[in-house]
Short mmCIF file of N, CA and C in Angstrom, two decimals:
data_model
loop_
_atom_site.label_atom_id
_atom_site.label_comp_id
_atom_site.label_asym_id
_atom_site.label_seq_id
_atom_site.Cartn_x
_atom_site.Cartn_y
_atom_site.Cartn_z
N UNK A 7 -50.98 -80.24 17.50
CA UNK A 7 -51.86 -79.09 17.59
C UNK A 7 -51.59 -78.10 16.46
N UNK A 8 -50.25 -77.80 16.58
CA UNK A 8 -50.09 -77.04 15.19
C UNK A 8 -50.18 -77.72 13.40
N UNK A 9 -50.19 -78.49 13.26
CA UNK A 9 -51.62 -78.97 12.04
C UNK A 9 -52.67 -79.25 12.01
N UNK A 10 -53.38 -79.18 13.30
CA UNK A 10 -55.04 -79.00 13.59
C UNK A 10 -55.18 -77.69 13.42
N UNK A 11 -54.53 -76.58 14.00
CA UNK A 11 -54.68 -75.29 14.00
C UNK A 11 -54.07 -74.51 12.32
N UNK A 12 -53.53 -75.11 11.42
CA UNK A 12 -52.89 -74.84 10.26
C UNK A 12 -54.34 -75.16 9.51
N UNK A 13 -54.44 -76.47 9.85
CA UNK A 13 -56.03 -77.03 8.69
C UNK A 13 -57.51 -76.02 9.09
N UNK A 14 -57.06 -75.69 10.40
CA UNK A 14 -58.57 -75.01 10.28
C UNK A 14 -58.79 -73.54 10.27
N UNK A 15 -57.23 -73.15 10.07
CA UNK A 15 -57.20 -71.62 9.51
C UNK A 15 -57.34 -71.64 7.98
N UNK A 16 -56.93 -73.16 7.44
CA UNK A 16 -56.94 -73.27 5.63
C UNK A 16 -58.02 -73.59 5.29
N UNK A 17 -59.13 -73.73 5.85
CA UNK A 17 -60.03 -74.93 5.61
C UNK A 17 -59.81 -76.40 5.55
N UNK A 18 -59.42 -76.53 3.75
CA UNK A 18 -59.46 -78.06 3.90
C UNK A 18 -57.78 -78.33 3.35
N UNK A 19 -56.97 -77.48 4.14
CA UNK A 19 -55.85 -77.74 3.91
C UNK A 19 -54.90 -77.68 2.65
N UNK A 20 -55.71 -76.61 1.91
CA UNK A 20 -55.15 -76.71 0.15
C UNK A 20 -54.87 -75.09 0.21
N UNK A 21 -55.12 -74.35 1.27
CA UNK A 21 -54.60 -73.10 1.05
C UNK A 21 -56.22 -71.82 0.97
N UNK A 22 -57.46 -72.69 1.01
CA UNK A 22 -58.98 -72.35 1.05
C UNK A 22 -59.34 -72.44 2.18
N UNK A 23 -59.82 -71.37 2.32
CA UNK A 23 -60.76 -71.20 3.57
C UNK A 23 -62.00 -71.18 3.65
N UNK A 24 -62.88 -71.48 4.26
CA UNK A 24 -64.05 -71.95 4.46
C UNK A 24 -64.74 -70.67 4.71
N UNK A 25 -66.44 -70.65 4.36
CA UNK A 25 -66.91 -69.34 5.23
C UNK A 25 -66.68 -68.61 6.75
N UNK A 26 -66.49 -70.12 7.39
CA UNK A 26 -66.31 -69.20 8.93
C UNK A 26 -64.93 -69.96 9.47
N UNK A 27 -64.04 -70.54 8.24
CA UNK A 27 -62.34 -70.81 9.13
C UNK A 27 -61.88 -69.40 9.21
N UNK A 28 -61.69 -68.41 7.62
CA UNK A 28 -60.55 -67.62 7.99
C UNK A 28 -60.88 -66.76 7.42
N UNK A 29 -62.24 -65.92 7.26
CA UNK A 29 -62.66 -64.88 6.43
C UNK A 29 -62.00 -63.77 5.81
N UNK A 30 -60.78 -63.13 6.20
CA UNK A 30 -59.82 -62.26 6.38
C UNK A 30 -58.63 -63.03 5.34
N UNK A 31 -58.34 -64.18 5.15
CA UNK A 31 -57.23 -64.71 4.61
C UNK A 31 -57.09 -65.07 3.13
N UNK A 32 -56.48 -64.67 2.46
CA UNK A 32 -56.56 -64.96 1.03
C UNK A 32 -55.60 -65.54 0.40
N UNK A 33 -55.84 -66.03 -0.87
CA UNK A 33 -53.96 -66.62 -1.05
C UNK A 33 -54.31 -66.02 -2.53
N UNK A 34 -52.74 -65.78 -2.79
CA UNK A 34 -52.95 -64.89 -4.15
C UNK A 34 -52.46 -65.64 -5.03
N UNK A 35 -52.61 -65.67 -6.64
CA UNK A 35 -52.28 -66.34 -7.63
C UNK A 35 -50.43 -66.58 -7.57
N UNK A 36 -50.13 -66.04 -7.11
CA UNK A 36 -48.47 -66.49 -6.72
C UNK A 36 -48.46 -67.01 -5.39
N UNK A 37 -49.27 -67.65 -4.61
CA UNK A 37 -49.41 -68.85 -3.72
C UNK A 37 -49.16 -67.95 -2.58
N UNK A 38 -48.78 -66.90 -2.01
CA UNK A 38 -48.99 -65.79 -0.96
C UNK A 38 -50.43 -65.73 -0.40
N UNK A 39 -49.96 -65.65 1.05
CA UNK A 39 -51.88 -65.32 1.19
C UNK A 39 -51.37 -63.69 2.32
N UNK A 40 -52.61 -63.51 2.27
CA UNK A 40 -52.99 -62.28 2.47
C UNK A 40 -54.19 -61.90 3.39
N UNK A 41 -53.70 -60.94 4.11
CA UNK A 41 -54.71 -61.08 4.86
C UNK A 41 -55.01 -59.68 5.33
N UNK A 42 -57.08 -59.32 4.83
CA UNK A 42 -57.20 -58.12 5.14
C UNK A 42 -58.40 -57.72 6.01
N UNK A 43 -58.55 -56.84 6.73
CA UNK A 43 -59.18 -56.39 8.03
C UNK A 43 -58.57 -56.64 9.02
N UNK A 44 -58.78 -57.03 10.09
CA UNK A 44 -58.28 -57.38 11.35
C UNK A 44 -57.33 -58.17 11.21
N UNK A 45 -55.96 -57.88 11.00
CA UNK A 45 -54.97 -58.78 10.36
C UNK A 45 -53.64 -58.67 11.68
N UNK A 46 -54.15 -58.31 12.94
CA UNK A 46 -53.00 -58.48 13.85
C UNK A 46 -52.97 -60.32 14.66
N UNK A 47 -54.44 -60.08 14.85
CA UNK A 47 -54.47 -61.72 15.07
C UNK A 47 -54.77 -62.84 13.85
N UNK A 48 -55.32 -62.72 13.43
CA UNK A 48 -55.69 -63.88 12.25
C UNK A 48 -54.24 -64.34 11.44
N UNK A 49 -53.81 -63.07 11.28
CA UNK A 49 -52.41 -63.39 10.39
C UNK A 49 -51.55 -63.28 11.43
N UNK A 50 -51.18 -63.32 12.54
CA UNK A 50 -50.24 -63.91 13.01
C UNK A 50 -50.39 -65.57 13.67
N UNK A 51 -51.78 -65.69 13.53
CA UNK A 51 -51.79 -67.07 14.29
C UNK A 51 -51.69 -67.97 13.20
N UNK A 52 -51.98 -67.61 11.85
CA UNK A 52 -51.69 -68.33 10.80
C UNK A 52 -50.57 -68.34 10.43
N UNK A 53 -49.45 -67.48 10.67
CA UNK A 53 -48.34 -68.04 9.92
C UNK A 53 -47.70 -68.72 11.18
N UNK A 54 -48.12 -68.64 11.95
CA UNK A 54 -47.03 -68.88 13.33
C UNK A 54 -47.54 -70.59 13.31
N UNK A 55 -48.75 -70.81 12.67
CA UNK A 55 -49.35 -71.78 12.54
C UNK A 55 -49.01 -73.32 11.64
N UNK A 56 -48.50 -71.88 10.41
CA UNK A 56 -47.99 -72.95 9.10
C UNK A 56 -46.74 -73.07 9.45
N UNK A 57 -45.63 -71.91 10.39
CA UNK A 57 -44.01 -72.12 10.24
C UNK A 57 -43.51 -73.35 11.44
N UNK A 58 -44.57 -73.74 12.12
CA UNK A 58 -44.98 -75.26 12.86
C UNK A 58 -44.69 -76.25 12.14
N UNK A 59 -45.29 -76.22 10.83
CA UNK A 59 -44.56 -77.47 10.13
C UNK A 59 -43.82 -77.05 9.13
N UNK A 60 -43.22 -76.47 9.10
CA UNK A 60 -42.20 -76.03 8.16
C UNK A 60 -40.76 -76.48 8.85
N UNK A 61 -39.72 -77.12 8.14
CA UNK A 61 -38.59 -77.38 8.90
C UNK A 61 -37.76 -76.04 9.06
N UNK A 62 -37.04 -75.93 10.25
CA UNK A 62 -35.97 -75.11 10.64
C UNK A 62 -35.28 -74.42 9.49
N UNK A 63 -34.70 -75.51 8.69
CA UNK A 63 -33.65 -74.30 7.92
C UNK A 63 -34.83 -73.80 6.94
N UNK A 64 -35.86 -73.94 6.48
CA UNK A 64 -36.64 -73.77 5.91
C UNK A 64 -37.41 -72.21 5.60
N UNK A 65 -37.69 -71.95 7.45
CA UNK A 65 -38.51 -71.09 7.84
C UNK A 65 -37.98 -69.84 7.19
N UNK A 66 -37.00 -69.32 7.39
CA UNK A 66 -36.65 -67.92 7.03
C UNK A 66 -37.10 -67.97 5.12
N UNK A 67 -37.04 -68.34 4.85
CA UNK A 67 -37.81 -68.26 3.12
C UNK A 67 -39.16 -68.59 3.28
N UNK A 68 -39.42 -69.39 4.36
CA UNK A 68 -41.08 -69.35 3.84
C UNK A 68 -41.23 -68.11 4.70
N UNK A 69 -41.14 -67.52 5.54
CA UNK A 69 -41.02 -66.31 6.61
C UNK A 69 -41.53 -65.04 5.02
N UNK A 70 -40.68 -65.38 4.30
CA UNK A 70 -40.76 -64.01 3.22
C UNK A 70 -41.75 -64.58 2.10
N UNK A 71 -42.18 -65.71 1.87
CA UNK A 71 -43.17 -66.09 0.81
C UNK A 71 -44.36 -65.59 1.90
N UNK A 72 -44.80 -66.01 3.13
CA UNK A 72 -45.99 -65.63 3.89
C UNK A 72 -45.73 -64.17 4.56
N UNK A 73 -46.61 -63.26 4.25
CA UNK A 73 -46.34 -62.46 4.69
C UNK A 73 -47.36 -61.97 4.77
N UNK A 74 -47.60 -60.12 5.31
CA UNK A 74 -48.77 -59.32 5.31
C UNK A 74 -48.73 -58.53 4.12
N UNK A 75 -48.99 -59.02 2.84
CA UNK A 75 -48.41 -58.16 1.63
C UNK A 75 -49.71 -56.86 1.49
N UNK A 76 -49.55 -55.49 0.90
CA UNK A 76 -47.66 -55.39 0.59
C UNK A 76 -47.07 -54.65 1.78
N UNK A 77 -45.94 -54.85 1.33
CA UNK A 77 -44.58 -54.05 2.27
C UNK A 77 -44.74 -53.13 2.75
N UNK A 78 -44.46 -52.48 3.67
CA UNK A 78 -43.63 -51.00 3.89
C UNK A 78 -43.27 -50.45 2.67
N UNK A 79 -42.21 -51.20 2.29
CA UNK A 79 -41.22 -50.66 0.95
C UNK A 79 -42.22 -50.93 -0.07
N UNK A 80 -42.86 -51.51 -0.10
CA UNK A 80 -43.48 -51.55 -1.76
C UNK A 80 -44.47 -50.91 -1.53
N UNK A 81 -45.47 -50.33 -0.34
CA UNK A 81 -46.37 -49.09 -0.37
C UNK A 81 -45.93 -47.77 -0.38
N UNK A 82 -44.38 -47.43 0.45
CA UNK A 82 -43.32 -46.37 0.01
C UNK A 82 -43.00 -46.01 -1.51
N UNK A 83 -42.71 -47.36 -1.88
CA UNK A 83 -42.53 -47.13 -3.44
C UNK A 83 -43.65 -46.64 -4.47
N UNK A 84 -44.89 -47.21 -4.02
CA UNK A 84 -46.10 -46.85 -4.69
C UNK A 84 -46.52 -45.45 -4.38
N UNK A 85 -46.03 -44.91 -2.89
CA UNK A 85 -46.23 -43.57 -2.73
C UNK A 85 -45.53 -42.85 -3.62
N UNK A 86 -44.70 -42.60 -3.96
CA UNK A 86 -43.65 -41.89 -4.65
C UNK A 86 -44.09 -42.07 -6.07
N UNK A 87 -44.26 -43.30 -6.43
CA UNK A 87 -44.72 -43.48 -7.86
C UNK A 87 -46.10 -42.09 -8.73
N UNK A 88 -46.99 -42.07 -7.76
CA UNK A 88 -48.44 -41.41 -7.66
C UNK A 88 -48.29 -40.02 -8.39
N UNK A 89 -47.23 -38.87 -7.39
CA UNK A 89 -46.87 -37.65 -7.70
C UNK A 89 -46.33 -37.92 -9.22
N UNK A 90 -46.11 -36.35 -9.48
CA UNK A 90 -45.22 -35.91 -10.67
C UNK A 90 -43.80 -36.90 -10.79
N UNK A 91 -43.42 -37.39 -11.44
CA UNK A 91 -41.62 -37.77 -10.90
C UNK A 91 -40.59 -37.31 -11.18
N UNK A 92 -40.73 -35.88 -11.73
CA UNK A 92 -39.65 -34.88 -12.18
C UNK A 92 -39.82 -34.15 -10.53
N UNK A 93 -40.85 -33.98 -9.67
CA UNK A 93 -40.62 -33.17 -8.84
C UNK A 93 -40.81 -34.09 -7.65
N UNK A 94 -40.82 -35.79 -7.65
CA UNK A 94 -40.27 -36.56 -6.95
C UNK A 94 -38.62 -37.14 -6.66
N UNK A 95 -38.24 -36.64 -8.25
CA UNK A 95 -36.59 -36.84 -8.24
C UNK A 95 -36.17 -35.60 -7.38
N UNK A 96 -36.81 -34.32 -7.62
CA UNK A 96 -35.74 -33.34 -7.01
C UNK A 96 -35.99 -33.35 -5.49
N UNK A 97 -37.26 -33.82 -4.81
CA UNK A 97 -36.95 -34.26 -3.47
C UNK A 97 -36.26 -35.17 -3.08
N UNK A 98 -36.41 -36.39 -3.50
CA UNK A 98 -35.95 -37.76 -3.37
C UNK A 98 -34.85 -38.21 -4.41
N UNK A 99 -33.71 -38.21 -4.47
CA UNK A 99 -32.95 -38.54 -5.50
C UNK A 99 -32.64 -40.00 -5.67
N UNK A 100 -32.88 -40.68 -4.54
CA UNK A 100 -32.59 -41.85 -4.39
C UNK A 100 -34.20 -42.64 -3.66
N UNK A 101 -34.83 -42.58 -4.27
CA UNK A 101 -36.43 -43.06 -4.13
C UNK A 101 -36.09 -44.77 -3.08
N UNK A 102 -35.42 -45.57 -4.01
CA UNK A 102 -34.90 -47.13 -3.37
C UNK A 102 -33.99 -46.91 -1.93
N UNK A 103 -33.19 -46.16 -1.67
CA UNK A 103 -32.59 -45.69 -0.35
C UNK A 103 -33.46 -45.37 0.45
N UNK A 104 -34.13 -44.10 0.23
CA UNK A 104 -35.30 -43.49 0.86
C UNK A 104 -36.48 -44.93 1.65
N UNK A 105 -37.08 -45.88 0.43
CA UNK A 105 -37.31 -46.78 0.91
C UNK A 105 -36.72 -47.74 2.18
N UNK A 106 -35.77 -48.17 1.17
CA UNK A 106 -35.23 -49.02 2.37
C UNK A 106 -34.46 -48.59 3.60
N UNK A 107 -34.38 -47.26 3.88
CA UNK A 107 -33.73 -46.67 4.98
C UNK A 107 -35.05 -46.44 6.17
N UNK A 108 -35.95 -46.16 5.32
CA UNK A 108 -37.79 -45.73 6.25
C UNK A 108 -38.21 -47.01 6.64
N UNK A 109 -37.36 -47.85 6.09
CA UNK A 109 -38.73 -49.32 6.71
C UNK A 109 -37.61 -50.29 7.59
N UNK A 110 -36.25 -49.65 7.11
CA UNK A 110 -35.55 -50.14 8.14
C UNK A 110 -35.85 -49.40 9.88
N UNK A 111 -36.16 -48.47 10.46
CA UNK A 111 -36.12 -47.37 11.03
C UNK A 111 -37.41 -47.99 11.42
N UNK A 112 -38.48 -48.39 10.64
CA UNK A 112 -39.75 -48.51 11.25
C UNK A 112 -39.73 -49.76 11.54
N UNK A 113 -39.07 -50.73 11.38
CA UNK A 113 -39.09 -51.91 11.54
C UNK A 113 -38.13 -52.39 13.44
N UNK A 114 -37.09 -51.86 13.04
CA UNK A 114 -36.05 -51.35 14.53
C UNK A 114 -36.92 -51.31 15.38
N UNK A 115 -37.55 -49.95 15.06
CA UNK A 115 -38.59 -48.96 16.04
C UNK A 115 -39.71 -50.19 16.50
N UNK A 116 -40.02 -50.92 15.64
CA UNK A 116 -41.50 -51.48 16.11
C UNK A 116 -40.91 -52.73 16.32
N UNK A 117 -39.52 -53.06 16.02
CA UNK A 117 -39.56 -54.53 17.02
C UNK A 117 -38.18 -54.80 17.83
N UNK A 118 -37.59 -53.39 17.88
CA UNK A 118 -36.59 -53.44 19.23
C UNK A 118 -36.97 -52.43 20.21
N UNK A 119 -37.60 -51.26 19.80
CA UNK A 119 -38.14 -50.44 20.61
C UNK A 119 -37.03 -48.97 20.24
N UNK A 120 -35.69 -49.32 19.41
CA UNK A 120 -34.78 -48.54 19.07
C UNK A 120 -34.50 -48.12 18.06
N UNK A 121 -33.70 -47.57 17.67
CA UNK A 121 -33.37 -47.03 15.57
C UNK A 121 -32.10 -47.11 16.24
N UNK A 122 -30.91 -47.94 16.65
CA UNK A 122 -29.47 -47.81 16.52
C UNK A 122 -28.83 -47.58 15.70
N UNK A 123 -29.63 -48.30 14.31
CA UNK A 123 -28.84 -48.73 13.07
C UNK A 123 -29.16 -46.95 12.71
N UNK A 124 -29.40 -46.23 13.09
CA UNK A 124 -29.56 -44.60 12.32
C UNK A 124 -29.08 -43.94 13.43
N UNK A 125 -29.08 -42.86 12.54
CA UNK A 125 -28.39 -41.42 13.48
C UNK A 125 -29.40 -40.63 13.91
N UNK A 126 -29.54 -39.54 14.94
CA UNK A 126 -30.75 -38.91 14.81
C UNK A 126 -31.38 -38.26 13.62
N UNK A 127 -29.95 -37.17 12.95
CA UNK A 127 -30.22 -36.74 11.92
C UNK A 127 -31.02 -37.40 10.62
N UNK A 128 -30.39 -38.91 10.41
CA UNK A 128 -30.96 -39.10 9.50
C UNK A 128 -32.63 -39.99 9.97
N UNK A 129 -32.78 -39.92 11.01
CA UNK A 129 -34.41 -40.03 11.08
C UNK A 129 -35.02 -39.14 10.98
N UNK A 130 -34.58 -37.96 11.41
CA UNK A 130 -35.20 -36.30 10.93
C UNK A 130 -35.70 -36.50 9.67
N UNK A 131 -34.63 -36.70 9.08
CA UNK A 131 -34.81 -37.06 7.50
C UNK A 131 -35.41 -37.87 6.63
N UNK A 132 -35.63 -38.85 7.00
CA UNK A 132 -36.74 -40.33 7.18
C UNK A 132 -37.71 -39.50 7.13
N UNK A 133 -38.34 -38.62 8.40
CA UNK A 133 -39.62 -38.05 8.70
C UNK A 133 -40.12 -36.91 7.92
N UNK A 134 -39.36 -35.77 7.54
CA UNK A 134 -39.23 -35.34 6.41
C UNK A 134 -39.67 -35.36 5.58
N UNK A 135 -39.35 -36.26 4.42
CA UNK A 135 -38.96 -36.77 3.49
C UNK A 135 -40.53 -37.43 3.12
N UNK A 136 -40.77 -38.25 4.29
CA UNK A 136 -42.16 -39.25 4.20
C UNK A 136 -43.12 -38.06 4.24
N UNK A 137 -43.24 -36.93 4.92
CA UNK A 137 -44.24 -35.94 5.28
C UNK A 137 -44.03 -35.43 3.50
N UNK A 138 -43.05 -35.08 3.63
CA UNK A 138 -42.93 -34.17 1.95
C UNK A 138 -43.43 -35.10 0.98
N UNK A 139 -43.46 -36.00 0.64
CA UNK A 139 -44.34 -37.37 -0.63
C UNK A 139 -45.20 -37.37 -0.40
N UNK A 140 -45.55 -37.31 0.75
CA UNK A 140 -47.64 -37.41 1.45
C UNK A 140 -47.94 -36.14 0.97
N UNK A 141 -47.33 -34.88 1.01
CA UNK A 141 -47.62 -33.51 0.45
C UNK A 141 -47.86 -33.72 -0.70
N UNK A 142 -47.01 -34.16 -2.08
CA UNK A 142 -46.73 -34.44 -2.92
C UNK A 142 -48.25 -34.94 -3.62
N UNK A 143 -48.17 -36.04 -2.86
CA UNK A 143 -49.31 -36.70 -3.14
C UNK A 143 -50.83 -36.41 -2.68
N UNK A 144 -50.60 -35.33 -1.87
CA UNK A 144 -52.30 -34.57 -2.01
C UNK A 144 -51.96 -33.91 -2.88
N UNK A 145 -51.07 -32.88 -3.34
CA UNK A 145 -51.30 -31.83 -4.55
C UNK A 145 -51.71 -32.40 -5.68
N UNK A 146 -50.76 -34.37 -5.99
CA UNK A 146 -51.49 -34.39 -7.18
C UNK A 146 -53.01 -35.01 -7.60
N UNK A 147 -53.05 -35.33 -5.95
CA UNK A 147 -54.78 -35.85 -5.67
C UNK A 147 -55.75 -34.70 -6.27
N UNK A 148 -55.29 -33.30 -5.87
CA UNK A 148 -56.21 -32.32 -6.31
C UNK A 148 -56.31 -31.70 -7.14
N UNK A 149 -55.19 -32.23 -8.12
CA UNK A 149 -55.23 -31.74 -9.57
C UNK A 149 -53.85 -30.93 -9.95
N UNK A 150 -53.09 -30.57 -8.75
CA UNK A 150 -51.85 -29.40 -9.20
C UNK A 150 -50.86 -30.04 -10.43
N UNK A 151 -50.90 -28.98 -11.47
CA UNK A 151 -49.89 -29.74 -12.66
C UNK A 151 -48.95 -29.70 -11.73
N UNK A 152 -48.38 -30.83 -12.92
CA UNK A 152 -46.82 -31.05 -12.57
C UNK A 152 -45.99 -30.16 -12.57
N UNK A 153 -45.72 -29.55 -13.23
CA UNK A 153 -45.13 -28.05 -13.40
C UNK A 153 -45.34 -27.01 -11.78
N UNK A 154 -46.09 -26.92 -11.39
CA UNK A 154 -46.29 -26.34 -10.25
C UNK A 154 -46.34 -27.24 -9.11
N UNK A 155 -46.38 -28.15 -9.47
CA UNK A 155 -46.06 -29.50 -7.82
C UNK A 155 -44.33 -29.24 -7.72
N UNK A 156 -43.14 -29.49 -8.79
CA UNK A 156 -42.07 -29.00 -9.32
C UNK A 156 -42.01 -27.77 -8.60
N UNK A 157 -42.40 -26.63 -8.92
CA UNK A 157 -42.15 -24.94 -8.05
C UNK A 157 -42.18 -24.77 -7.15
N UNK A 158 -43.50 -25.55 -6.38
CA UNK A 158 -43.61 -25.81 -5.43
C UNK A 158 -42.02 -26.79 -3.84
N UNK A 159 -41.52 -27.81 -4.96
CA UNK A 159 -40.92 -28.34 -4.00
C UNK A 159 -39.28 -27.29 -4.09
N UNK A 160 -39.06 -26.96 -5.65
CA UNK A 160 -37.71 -26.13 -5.93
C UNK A 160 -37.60 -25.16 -4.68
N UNK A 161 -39.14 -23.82 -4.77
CA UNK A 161 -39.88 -22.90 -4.28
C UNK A 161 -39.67 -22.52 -2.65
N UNK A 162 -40.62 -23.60 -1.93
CA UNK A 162 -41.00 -23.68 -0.60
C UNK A 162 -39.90 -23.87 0.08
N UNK A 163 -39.62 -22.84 1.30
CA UNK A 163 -38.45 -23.11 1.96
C UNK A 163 -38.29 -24.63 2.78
N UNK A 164 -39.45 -24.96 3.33
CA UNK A 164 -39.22 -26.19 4.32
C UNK A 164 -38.93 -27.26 3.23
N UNK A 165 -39.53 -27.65 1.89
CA UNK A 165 -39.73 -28.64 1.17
C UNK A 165 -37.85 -28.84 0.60
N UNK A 166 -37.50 -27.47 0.49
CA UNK A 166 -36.22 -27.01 -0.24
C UNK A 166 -35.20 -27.41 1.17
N UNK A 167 -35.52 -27.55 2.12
CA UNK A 167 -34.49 -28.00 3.43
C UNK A 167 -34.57 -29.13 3.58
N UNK A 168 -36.00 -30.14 3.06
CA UNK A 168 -36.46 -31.49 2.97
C UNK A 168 -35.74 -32.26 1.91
N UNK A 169 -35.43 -31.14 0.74
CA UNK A 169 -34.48 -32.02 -0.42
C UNK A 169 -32.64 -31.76 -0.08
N UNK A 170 -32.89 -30.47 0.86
CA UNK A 170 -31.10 -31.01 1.46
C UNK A 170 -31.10 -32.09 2.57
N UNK A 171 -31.94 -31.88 3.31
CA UNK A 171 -31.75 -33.45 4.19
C UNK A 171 -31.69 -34.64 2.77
N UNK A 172 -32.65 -35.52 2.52
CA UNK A 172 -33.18 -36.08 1.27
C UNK A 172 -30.71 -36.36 1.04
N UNK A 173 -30.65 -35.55 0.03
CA UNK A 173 -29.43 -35.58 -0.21
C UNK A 173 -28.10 -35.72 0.74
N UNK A 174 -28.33 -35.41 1.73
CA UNK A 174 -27.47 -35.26 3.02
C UNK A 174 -27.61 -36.87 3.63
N UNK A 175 -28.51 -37.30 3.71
CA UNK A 175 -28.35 -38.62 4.75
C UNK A 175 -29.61 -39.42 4.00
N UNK A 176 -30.00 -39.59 2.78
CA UNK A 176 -31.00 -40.55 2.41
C UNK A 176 -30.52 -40.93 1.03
N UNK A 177 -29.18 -40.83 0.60
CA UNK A 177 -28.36 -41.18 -0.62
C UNK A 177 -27.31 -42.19 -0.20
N UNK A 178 -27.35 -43.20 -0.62
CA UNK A 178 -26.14 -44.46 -0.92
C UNK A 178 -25.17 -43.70 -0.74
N UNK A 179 -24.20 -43.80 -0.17
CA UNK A 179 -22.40 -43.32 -0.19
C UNK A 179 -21.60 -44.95 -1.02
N UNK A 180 -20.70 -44.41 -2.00
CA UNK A 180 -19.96 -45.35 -2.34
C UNK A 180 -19.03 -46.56 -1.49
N UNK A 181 -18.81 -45.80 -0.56
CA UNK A 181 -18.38 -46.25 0.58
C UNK A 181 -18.96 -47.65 1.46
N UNK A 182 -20.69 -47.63 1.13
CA UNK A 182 -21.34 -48.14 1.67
C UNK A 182 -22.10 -47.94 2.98
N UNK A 183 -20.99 -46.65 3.65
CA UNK A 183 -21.42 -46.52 4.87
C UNK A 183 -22.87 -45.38 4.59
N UNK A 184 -23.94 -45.10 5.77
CA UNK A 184 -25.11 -44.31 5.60
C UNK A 184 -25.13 -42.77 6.24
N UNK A 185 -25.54 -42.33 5.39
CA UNK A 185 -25.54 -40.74 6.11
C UNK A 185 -24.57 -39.88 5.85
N UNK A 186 -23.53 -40.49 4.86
CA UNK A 186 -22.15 -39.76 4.20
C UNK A 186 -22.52 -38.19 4.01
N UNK A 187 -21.59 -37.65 4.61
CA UNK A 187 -21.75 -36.18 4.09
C UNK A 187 -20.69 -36.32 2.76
#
């Protein structure tokens, strides 16, 4: 059943879909497919579909070639990219932490029901942090120079408590451990 149900989410089994197999599913020039609109069922019955014939030790790498691209982290990253980045460094000093600490947290959250792996504080900070870049990124939607997106984050008291959290619990410790004061 699961290569009857693989072939007729692909069409004709080459990774193409037909007008009415998988309208939503795409595969991208680096052999990823993708899948957009209604992508809670279609793309889960398809990969759950293809990792059927995929062998055991196998799955966890094809698990990360099939996916719902893009990321958490690589739409985080693209957020941050957008703004000024002289007045994205002084919120965010560590942009790649920031990432991978927010999608760890959302990932916990949405598939244990918990954030163990964090402290409260530093989800404060997670939340923060994500609210302050979304700010960021309307000012420079509406035109604010850079120079004043900058004054703005130095400036504003909440944004200026957003870059001591930011530094307080969303920076690498040498140590390795998270949330180092």
């Amino acid at each position: 059943m699961a290569r009857e149900e693989l072939t007729r989410l692909t069409g004709n089994g080459n990774g193409e879909c037909g007008k009415d197999d998988c309208p939503n599913v795409y595969r991208t020039a680096s052999g990823s497919f993708v899948v957009q609109g209604d992508v809670s069922n279609a793309f889960t019955t398809m990969r759950d579909a293809m990792l059927g014939q995929v062998p055991e030790e196998h799955r966890d790498r094809f698990k990360q070639a099939v996916r719902n691209d893009p990321t958490l982290r690589d739409r985080l990253h693209a957020l941050a990219a957008r703004p000024d980045q002289e007045s994205i460094a002084l919120l965010v000093p560590n942009v790649a932490h920031w990432t991978k600490r927010t999608t760890q947290a959302r990932n916990d959250l949405a598939h244990t029901g918990k954030t163990s792996n964090h402290s409260f504080e530093e989800l404060i900070a997670v939340v923060e942090v994500t609210t302050a870049v979304v700010i960021l990124n309307v000012l420079h939607e509406i035109g604010l120079p850079p120079k004043r997106q900058r004054e703005i984050v130095r400036d504003r008291p909440r944004l200026r408590h957003t870059t001591g959290l930011a530094r307080e619990w969303l920076v690498a410790s040498e140590s390795g451990r998270r949330g180092c004061r």
